[in-house]
Tab-separated table of C-alpha atoms in Angstrom:
chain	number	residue	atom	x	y	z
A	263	UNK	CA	73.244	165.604	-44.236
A	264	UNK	CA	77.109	165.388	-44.679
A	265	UNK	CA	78.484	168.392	-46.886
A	266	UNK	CA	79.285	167.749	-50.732
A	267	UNK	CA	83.267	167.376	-51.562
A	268	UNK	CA	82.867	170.536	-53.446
A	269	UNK	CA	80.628	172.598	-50.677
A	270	UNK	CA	82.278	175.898	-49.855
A	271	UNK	CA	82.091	174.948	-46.488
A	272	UNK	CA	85.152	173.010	-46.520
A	273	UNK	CA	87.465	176.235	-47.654
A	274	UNK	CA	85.699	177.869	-44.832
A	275	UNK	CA	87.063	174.971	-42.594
A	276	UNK	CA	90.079	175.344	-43.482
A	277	UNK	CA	90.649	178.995	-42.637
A	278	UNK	CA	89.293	178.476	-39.392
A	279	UNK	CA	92.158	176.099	-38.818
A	280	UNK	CA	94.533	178.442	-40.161
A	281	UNK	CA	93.009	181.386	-38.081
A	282	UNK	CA	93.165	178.232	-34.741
A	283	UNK	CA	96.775	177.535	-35.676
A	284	UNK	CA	97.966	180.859	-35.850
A	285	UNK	CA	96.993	181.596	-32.210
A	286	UNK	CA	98.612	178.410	-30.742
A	287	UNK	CA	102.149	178.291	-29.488
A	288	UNK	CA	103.163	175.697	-32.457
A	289	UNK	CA	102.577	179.445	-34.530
A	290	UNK	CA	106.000	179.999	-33.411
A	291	UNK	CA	107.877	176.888	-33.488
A	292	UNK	CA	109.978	176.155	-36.729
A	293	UNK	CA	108.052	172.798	-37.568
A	294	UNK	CA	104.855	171.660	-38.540
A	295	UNK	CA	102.527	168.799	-37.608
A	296	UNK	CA	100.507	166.809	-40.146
A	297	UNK	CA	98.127	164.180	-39.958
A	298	UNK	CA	99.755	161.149	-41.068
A	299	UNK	CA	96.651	158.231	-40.602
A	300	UNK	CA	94.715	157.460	-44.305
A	301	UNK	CA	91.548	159.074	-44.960
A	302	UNK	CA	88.852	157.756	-47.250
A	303	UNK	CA	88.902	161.081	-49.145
A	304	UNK	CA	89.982	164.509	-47.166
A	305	UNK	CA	86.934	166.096	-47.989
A	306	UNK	CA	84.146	163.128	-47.132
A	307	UNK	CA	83.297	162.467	-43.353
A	308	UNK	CA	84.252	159.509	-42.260
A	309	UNK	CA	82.370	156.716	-41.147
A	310	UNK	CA	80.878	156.727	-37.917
A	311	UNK	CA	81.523	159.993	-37.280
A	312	UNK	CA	79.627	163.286	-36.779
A	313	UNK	CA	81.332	166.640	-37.810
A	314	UNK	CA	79.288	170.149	-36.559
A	315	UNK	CA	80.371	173.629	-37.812
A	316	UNK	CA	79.431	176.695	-35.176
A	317	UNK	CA	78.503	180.100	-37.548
A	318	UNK	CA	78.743	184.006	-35.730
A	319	UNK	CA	77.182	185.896	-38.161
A	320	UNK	CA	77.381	183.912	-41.317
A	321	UNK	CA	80.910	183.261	-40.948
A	322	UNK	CA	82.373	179.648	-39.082
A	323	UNK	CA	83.758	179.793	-35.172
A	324	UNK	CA	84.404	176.377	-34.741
A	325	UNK	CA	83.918	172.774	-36.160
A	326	UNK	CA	84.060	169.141	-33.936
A	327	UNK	CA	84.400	166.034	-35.297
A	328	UNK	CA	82.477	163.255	-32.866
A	329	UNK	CA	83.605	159.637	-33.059
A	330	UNK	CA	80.723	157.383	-32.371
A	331	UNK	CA	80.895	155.060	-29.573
A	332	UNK	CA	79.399	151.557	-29.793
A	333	UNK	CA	79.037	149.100	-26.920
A	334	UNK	CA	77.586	145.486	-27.994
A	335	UNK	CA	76.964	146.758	-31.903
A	336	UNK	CA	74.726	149.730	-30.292
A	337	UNK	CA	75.314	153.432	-30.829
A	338	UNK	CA	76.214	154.462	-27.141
A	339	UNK	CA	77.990	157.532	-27.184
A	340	UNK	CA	80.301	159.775	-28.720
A	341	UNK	CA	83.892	160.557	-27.973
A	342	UNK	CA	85.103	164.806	-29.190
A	343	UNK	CA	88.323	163.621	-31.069
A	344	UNK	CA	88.899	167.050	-32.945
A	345	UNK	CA	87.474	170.303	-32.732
A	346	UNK	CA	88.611	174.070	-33.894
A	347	UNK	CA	87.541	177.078	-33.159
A	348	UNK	CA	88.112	181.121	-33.520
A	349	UNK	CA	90.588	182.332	-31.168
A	350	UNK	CA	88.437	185.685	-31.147
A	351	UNK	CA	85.231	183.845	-30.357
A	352	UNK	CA	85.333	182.217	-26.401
A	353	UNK	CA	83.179	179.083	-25.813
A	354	UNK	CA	82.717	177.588	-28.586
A	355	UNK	CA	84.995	174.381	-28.317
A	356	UNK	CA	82.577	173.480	-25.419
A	357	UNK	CA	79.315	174.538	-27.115
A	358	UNK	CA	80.114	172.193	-30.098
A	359	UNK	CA	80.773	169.325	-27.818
A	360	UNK	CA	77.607	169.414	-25.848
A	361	UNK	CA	75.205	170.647	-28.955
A	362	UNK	CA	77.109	167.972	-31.311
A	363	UNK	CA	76.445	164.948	-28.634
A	364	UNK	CA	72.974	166.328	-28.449
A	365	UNK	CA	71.823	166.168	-32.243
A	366	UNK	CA	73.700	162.697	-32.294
A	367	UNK	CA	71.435	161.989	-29.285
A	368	UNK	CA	68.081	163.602	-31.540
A	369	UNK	CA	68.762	161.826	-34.521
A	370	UNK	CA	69.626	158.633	-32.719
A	371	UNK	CA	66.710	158.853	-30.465
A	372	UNK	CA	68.435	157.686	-27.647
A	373	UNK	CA	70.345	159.462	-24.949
A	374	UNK	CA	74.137	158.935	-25.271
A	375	UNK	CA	77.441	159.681	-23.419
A	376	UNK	CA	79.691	162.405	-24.373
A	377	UNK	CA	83.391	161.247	-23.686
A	378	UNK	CA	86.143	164.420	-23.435
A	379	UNK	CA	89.765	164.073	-22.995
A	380	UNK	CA	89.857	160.412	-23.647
A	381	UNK	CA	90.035	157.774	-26.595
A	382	UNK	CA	86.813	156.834	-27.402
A	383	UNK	CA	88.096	153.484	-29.590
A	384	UNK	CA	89.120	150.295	-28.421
């Protein structure tokens, strides 16, 4: 089930991306990059996607967002269109991708395709 507005997982999000910023090259540059596209609410999950959190020891290494794919009105896939992840913690971008396409696959009962480095919408 999709996390509450008010869930302290969300905070815990949003340091990871902090801690994920910090250790990219952008750290350094003297301007900042926002997402500009409207959201239903910034704390909701969006339709027809999945969102998966990694933990290390009770804390969060990484979250992915999957967009789901449809082909003739049927789920088909997913496409990895955002994920974060510790910069002290190796592996985990690719772990979320693979284990996130798989419960979509579970819960779906279906076996699906997992689409990297591409747009997954038409």
């Amino acid at each position: 089930p999709a996390a509450e507005a008010t869930s302290p997982i969300w905070r815990e999000l949003e340091d990871l991306d902090a801690r994920w910023l910090s250790s990219r090259a952008l750290a350094t540059r003297p301007f900042s990059i926002r997402r500009v596209t409207r959201r239903y609410a910034r704390r909701r999950v969006e339709p027809h996607t999945t969102r998966v959190c990694a933990r290390r020891r009770g804390r969060v290494v990484g979250w992915a967002c999957l967009d789901h794919r449809y082909c003739e009105g049927v789920l088909c896939g997913v496409g990895l269109s955002g994920v974060r992840w510790d910069p002290e913690v190796g592996g985990v971008a690719s772990l979320l991708a693979v284990e996130g396409a798989a419960l979509v696959a579970a819960a779906h009962r279906r076996p699906l395709t997992l689409a990297l480095g591409e747009s997954c919408l038409p």
